[in-house]
XYZ file of C-alpha atoms in Angstrom:
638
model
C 143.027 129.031 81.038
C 141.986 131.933 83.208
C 139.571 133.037 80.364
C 137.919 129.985 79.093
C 137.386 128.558 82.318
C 136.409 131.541 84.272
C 132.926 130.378 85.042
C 134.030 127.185 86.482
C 137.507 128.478 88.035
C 134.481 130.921 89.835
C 132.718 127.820 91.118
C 135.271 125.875 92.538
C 136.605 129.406 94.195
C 133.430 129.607 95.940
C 133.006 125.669 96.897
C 136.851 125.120 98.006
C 136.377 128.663 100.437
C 133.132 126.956 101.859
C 133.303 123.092 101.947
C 134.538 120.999 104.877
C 138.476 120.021 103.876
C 139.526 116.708 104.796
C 142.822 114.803 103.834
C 142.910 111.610 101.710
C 145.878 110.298 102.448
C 145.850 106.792 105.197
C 142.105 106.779 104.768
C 140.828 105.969 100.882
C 139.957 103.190 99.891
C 142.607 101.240 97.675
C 142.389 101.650 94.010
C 139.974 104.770 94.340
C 142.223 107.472 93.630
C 144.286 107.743 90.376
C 148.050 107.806 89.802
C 148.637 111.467 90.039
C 151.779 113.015 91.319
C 150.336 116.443 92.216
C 150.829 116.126 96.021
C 148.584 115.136 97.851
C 144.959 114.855 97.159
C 142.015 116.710 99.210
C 138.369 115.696 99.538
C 135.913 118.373 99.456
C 132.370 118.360 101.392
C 129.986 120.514 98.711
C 126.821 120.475 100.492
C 125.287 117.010 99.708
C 128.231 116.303 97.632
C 131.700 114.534 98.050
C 133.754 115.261 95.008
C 138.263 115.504 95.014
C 138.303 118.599 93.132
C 142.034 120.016 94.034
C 145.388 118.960 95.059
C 147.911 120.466 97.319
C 148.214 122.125 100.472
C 145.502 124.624 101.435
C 147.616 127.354 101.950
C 146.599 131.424 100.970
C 144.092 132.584 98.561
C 146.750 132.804 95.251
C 148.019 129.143 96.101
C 144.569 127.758 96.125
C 144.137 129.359 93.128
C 147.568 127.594 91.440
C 146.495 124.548 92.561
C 142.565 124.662 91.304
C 143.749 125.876 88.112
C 146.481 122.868 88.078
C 143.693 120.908 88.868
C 141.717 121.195 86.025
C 144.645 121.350 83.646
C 145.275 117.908 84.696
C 141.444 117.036 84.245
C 141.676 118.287 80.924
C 144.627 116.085 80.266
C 143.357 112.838 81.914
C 140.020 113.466 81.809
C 138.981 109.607 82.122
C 140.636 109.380 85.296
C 139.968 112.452 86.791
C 135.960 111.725 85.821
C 136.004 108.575 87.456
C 137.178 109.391 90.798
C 134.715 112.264 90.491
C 131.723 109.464 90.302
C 133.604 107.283 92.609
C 133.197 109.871 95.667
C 129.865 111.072 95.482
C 128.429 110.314 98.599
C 131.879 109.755 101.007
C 131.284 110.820 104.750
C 133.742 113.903 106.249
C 135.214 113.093 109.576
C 133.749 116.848 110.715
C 130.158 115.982 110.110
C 127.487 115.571 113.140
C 126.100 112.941 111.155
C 128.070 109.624 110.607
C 129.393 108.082 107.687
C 131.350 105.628 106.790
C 132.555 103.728 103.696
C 131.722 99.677 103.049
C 133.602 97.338 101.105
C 132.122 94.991 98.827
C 132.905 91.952 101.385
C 130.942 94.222 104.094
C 134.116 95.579 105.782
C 134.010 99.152 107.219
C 137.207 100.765 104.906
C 136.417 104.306 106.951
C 134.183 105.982 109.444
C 134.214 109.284 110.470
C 134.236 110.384 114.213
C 130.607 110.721 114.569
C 129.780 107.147 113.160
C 132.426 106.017 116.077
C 131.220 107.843 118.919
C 129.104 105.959 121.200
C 130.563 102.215 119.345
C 134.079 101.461 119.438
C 136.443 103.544 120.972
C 139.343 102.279 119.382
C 139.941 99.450 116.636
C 138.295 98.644 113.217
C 134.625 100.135 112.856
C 132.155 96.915 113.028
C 129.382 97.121 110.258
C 126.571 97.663 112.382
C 123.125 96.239 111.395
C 120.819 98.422 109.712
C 116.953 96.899 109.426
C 114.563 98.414 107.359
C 110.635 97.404 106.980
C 110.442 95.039 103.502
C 107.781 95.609 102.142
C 106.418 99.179 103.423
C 103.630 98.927 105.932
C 103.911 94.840 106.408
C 106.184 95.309 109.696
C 108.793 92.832 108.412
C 111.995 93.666 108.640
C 114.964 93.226 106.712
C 119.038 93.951 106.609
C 120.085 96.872 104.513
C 123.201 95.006 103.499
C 121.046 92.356 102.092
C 118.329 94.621 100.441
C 121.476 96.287 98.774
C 122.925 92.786 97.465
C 120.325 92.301 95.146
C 121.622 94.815 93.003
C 120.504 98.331 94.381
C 122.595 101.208 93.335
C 121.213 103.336 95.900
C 118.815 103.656 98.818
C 117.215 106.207 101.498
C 114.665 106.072 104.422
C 113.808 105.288 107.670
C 115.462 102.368 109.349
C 116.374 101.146 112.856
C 120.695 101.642 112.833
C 122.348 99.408 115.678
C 123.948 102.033 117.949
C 125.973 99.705 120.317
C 125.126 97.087 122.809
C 122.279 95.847 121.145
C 120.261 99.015 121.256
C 118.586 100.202 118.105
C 117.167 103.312 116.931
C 115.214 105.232 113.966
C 117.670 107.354 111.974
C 117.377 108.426 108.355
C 119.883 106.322 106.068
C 121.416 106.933 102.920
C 123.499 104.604 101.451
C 124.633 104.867 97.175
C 126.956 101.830 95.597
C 130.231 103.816 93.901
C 132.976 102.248 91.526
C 134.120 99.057 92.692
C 131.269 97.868 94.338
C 131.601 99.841 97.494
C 128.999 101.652 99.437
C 128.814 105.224 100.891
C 126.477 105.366 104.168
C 125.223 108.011 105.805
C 123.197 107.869 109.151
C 121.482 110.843 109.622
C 119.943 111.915 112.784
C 116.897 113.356 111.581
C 116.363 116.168 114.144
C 114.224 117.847 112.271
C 111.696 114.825 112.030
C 112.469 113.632 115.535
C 111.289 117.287 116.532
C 108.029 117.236 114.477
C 107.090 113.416 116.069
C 107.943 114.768 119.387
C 105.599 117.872 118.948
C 102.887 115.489 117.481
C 103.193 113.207 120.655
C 103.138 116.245 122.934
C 99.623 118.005 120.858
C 98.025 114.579 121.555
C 98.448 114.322 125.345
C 98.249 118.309 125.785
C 96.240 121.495 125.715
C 97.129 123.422 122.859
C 96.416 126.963 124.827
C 98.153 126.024 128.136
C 100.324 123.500 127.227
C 98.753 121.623 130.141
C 97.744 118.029 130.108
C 94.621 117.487 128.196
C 91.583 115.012 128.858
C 93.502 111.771 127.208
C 97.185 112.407 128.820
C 95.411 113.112 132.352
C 93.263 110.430 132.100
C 96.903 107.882 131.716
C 98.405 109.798 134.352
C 95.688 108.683 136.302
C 95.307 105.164 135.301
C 98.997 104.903 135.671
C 98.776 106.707 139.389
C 96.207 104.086 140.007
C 98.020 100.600 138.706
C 101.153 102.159 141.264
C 98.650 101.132 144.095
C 100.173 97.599 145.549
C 97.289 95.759 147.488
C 97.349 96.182 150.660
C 99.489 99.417 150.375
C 97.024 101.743 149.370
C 98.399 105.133 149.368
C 95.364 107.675 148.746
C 95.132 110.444 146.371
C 92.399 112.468 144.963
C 91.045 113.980 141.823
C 89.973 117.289 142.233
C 87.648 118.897 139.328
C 87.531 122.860 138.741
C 85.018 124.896 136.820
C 85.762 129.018 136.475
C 82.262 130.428 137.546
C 80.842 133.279 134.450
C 83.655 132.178 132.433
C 81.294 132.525 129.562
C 80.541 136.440 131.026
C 83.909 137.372 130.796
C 84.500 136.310 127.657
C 81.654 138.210 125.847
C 82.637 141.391 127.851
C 86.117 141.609 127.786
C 86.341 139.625 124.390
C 87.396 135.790 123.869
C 91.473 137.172 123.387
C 91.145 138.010 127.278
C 89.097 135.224 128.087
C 92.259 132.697 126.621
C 94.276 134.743 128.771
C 92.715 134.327 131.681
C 92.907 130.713 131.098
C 96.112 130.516 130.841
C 96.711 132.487 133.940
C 94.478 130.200 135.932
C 96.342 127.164 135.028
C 100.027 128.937 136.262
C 98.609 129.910 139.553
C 97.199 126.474 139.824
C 100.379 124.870 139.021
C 102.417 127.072 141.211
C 100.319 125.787 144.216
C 100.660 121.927 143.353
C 103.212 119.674 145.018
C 105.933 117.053 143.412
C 103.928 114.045 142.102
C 100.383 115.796 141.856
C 99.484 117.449 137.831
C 97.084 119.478 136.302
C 95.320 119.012 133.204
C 92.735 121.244 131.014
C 89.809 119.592 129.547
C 88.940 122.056 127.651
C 86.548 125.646 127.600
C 86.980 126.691 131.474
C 87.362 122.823 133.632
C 90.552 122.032 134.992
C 91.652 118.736 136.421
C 94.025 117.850 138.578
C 95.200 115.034 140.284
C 96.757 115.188 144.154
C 98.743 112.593 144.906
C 99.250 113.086 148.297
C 96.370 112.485 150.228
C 95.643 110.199 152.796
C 92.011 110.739 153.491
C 89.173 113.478 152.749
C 90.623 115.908 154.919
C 93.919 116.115 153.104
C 92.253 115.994 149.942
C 89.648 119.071 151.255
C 92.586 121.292 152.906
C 94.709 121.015 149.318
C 91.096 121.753 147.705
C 91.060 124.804 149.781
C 94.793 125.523 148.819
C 93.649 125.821 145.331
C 90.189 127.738 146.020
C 92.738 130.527 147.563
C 94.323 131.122 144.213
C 91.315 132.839 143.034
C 91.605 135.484 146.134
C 93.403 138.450 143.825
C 92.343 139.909 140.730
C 94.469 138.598 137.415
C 96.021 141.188 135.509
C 95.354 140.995 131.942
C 96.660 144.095 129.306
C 95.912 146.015 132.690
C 92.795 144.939 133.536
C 91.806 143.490 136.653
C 89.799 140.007 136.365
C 88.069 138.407 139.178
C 86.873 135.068 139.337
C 86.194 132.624 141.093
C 85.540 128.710 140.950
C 83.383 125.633 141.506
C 85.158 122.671 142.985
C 84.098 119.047 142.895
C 86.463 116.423 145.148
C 86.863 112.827 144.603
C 89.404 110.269 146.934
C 90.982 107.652 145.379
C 90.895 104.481 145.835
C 87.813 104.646 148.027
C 85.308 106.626 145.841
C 86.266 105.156 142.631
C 87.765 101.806 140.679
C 89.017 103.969 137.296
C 90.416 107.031 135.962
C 86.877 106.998 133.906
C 84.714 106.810 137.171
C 87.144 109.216 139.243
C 86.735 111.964 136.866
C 82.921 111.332 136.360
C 82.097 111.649 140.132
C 84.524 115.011 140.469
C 82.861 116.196 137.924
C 79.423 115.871 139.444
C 80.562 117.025 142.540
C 81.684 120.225 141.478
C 78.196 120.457 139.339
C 76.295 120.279 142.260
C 77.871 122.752 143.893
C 77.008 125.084 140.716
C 73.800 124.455 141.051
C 73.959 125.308 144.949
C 75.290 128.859 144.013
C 78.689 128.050 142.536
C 82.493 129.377 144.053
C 82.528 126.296 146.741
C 83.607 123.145 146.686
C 82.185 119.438 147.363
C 83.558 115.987 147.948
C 81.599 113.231 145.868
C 79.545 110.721 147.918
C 77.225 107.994 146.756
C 73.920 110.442 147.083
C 75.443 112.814 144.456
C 75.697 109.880 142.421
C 72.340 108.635 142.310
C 71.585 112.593 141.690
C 73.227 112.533 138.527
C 72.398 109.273 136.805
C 68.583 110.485 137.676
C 69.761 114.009 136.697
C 71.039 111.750 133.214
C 67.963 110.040 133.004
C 65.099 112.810 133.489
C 67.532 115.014 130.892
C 66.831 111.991 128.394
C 63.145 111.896 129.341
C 62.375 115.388 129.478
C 61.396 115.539 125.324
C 59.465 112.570 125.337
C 57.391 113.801 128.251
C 56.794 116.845 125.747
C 56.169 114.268 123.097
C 53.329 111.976 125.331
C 52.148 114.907 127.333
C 53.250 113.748 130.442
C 53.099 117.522 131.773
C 49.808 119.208 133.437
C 49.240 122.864 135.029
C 48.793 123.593 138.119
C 46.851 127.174 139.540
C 48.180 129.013 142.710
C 45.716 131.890 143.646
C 46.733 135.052 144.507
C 44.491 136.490 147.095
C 43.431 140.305 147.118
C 44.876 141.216 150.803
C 41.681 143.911 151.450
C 38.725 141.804 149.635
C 40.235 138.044 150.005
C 38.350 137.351 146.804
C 40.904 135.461 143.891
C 42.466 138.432 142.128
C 45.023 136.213 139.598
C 46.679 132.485 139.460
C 50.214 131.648 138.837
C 50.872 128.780 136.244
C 53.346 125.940 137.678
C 53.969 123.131 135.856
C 54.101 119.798 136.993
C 55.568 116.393 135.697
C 53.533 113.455 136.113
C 56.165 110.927 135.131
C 55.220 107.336 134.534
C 56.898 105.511 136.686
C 58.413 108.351 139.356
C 54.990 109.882 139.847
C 54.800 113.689 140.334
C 57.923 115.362 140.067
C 58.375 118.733 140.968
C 59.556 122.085 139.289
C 62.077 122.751 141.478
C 63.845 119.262 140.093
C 62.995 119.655 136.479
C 63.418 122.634 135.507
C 66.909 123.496 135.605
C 67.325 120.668 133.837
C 65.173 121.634 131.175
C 67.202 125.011 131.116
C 70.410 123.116 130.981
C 69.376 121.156 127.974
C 67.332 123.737 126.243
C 63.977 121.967 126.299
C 63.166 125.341 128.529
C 62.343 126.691 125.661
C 60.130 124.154 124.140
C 58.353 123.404 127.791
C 57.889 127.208 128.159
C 56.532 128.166 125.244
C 53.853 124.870 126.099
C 53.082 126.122 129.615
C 52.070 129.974 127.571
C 49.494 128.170 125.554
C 48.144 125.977 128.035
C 47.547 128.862 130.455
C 46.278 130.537 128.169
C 43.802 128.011 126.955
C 42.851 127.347 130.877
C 41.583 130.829 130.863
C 39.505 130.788 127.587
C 37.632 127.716 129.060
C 37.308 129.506 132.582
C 35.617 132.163 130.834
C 33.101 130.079 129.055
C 32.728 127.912 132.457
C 31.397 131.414 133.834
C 34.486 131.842 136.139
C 35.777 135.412 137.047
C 37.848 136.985 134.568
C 41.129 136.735 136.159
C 44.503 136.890 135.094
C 47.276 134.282 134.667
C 51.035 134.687 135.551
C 53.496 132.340 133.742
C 57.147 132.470 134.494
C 59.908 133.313 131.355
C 62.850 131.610 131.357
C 66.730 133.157 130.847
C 66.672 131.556 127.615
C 63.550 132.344 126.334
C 63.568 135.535 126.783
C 67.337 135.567 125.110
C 64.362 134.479 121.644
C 64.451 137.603 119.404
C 60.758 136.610 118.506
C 59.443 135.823 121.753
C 57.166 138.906 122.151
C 55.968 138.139 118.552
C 55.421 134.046 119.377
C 53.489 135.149 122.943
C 51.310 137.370 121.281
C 50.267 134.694 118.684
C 49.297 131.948 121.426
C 47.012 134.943 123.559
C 45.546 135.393 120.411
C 44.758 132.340 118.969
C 43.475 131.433 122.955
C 41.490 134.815 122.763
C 42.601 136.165 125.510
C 43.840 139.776 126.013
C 47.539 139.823 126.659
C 47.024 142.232 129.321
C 45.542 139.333 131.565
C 48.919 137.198 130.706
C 51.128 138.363 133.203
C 55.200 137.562 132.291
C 57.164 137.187 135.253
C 60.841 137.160 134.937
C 63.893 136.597 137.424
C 66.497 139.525 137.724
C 69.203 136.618 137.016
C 67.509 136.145 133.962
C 67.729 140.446 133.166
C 70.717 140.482 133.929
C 72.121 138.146 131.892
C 72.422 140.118 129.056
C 70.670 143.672 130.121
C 70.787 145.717 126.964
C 69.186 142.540 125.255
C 66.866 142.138 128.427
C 65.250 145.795 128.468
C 64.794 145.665 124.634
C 62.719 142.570 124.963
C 60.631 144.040 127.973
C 60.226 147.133 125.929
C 58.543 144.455 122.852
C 57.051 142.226 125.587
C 54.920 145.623 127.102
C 54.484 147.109 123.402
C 52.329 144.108 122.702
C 50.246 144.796 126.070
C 51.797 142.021 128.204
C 52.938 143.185 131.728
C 55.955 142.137 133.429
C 56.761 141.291 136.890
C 60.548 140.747 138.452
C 60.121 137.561 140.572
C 62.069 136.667 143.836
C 63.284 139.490 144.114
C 65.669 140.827 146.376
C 67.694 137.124 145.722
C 69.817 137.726 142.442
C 71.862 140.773 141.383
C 70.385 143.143 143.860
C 70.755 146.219 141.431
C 67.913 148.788 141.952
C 68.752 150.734 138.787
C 67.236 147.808 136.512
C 63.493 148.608 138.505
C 63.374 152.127 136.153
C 65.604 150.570 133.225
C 63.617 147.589 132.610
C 60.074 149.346 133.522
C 58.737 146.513 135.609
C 54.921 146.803 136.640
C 55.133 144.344 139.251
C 57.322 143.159 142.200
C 57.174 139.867 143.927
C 58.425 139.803 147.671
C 60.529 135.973 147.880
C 59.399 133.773 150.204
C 62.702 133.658 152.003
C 61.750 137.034 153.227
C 58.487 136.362 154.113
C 59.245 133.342 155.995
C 60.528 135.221 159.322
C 57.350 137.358 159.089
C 56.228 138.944 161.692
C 59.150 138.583 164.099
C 62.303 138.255 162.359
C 64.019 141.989 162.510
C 65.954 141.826 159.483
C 62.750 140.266 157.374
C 60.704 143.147 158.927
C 63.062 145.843 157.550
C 63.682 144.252 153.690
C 59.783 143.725 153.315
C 59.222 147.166 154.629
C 62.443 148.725 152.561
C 60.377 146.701 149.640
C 56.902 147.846 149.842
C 58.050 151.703 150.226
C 60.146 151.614 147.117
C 57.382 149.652 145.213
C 54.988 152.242 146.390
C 57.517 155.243 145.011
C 58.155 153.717 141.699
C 53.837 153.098 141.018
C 54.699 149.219 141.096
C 51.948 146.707 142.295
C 53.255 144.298 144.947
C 52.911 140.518 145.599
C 54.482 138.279 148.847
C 55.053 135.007 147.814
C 55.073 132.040 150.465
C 52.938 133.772 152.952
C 52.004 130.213 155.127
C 50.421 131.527 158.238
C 47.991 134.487 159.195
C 49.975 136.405 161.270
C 52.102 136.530 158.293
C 49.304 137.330 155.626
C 47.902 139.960 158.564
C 51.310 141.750 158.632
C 51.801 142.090 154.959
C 48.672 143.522 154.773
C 49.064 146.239 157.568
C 52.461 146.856 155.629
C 50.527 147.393 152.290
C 51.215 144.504 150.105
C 48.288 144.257 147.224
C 48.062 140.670 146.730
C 49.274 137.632 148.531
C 49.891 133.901 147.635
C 51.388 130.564 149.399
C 49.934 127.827 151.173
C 47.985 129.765 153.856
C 45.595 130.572 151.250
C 45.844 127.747 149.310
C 48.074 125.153 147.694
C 48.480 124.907 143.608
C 45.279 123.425 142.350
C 44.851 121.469 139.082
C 42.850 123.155 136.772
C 39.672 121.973 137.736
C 39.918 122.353 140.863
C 40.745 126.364 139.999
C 37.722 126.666 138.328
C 35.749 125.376 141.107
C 37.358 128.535 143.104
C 36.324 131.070 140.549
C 32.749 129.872 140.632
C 32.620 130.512 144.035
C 33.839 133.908 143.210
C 36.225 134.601 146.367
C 37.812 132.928 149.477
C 37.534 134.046 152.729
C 41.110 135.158 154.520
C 42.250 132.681 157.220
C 41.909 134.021 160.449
């Protein structure tokens, strides 16, 4: 026996020392098990597989053995019977499994259940049959009972289905259930954990930010909506929505590299969330905006102080694989339900809230009010209108002269465009233009302004006008163009005009955006003859190395210096501190804004070159420039 059978007598060595044992006797069904006087019978758990494979007591290694080997002796001999109660088990629940099982007669009694089919039903008693529904067809949302589905002749069936757990209540489960000799039915109910775990993880990715686990866009905006339907009318408990932007987000992450940059993100949104009360949440729309909602606030105040509360957050540096990281943020406040009727509209108004306040300077905060608003549906609309305004030429030039402070004769212009909108009239620069820079039609716009001023001086010169030069402002993004110098030089060109009389003037926030990139363009710009002048200065980065690193020919003193002129101490000493380092580095010098004579007679005492603003004269359209020229010179006020 021992040597035919040693493969097999291996196999059932190995299953009987690893399945789940569980006694026959009091619990088979009747007529299942055959007339075998070997003791009594055992039935084996082999994975997925119920089988009686031995008989006798489970006692020490060499008994098991006896019996196993007994076992099959007696297969051998009654093979038929033996074989059938094989078939007849596959599929039988074990009273030790997590998962329940039970055992149905053909007349849809419950002949066994194991402990885990029990627990949460009947305590004690007979199991019930409990009702199992399944969808019949697929996809059609009708539902129909296992036990009937299995009537018409199934021998076996698995899938989803909603199991009766007690008291009515139903729930998914995965169900097995195969049809064994005799017409009775093993069942399984499984819980599916695995599946259950993998839905639950879906639901979660769809209402949450993958990087901070934080509410996303769609789960904050039902948080809201639901925060909002809790208001009973004439209890109206306020809240508000606050709306967070990280200021140079996109800085940090091209310095310090994008790893460091999702780091920092998720460090914000901790910090955050450790400062937030019971009932209020936080949610991450995505790239650097955060959301959150504060649920207790009673009026604008409350809403401003916990707005504050949040601000402080950004005070120390985060520590990220040991380097420090400061930031800081742009805020935009909204109070509920005053300010807004839906979670659509309360986000929308934070949200330009905290964009005007980026525009202001950025790291403060702002609550929304009507007037913001009306700022950004026009802000929407011009943004819309800005291309076709390229497209019908809706955009002129005007010419601001800029005055030689000994002679008073015209020495240059500056180019400033001007929108002459259909129906709004004449809007200014100061409106359009960061919007063009926020949409990218900058770079469209300022490429047109080039040509025009450049054109304006090639008919000057044949009108008979004084050959004087043109300065046209450069934009962040434009000069971020690899072939800008190359473009520029094509339009002075094909205008004829030298690019030596094209003077590019250029913002020290726009330098500094990306300086390496910045003085290699400069370095192109002045190869091809244009010169370059650092406008407002004194107003962005106020780094003095980038005066030799960028090799600027001009300076331009901003008006908000100027405008204390001549009796404002602390204007006195930056103009002065200006004009003597100009004078050092061989740079020419230009004060913008200059609006009355004592003013225009002080710069000039101090040694400023040219001088420009409304004293002298306001921007004039291109005709009216011309008219200027042929006069040759204007005479100083005063």
């Amino acid at each position: 026996m021992f040597k035919s059978d040693r493969s097999a007598l291996g196999a059932l060595l190995l299953l009987a020392c690893t399945a789940t044992v569980l006694p026959v006797a009091g619990m088979a069904p009747a007529g299942l098990l055959p007339d075998l006087a070997l003791g009594p019978w055992y039935w084996l758990f082999l994975g997925a597989l119920w089988s009686v494979l031995l008989a006798g007591p489970l006692r020490a290694l060499q008994g098991l053995v006896a019996r196993l080997v007994l076992a099959q002796r007696v297969r051998r001999d009654a093979k038929s019977a033996v074989g059938s109660l094989h078939q007849a088990l596959i599929g039988a629940a074990v009273a030790a499994s997590s998962d329940a099982f039970m055992v149905v007669s053909p007349a849809r009694e419950v002949v066994y259940a194991n402990a885990a089919f029990r627990s949460g039903r009947e305590a004690t008693g007979p199991a019930r049959l409990p009702a199992i529904l399944l969808e019949d067809p697929p996809g059609r949302g009708t539902q129909r009972s296992l036990w009937d589905y299995l009537d018409d002749g199934l021998a076996q069936w698995s899938g989803e289905a909603l199991v009766e757990m007690g008291s009515g209540v139903f729930a998914e489960r995965r169900v097995s259930a195969t049809r064994v000799a005799g017409g009775y039915l093993v069942v399984g109910i499984l819980d599916n954990v695995t599946a259950r775990a993998y839905r639950e993880r879906l639901e979660f990715m769809a209402s949450h930010d993958a990087l901070t686990e934080l509410l996303n866009r769609p789960g904050f905006e039902m948080r809201l909506a639901a925060r909002m339907a809790e208001q009973a009318p004439g209890r109206r408990r306020g809240f508000g929505v606050i709306q967070l932007d990280l200021d140079h987000f996109s800085a940090i992450n091209d310095s310090l590299g994008h790893e460091i940059g999702d780091r920092l993100l998720q460090a914000v949104g901790a910090r955050i969330a450790r400062r937030l009360r019971g009932g209020d949440c936080l949610a991450r729309f995505g790239g650097d905006e955060f959301c959150m909602l504060i649920d207790a606030a009673e009026d604008g105040d409350a809403l401003e102080s916990a707005a504050r509360e949040i601000q402080s957050v950004f005070d120390a540096p985060f520590m990220l694989d040991g380097v420090e990281v400061f930031c800081r943020a742009s805020l935009g406040l909204v109070h509920a339900p005053l300010d807004g009727a839906s979670a659509q509209d309360l986000i929308k108004y934070a949200d330009s809230a905290m964009n005007r306040v980026k525009r202001g300077g950025r790291g403060g905060l702002e609550r929304f009010s009507r007037e913001i608003n009306e700022q950004a549906v026009r802000r929407l609309r011009l943004a819309t209108e800005l291309r076709l305004a390229l497209r019908d030429q809706q955009f002129c030039l005007h010419f601001q002269p800029a005055i030689d402070a000994r002679t008073g004769s015209i020495c240059a212009f500056e180019a400033l465009v001007r929108w002459n909108h259909p129906v709004d009239g004449m809007i200014s620069p100061a409106e359009f233009i960061p919007i063009a820079e926020e949409t990218g039609v900058i770079n469209e716009l300022g490429d047109w302004v080039f040509r025009e001023a450049a054109a304006a001086l090639g008919r000057w010169d044949a009108a008979g006008g004084a050959r004087v030069g043109v300065s046209v402002n450069l934009s962040a993004r434009q000069l971020l163009q690899p072939d800008i110098a190359m473009r520029l030089a094509e339009s002075a060109r094909a205008a004829g005009i030298a690019p030596r009389r094209l003077t590019l003037e250029i913002t020290e926030t726009a330098l500094m955006r990306d300086p390496e990139f910045a003085a290699s363009q400069v370095r192109r710009l002045k190869r091809r003859g244009f010169p370059i002048a650092l406008d407002d200065f004194g107003t962005g980065y106020s780094s003095l190395s980038y005066l030799k690193h960028f090799r600027i020919d001009q300076l331009k003193i901003d008006r908000s210096f100027v405008r204390g002129l001549p009796g404002d101490r602390d204007d006195i000493a930056i103009t002065r501190t200006i004009v003597a380092m100009a004078r050092h580095l061989g740079l020419a010098i230009v004060a913008e804004g200059v609006e009355t004579a004592a003013q225009a007679a002080y710069l000039r005492e101090l040694g400023c070159e040219m001088l420009q603003g409304f004293h002298f004269s306001r921007p004039l359209p291109e005709a009216a420039a011309l008219a200027c020229l042929r006069e040759d010179a204007l005479a100083l006020a005063g």
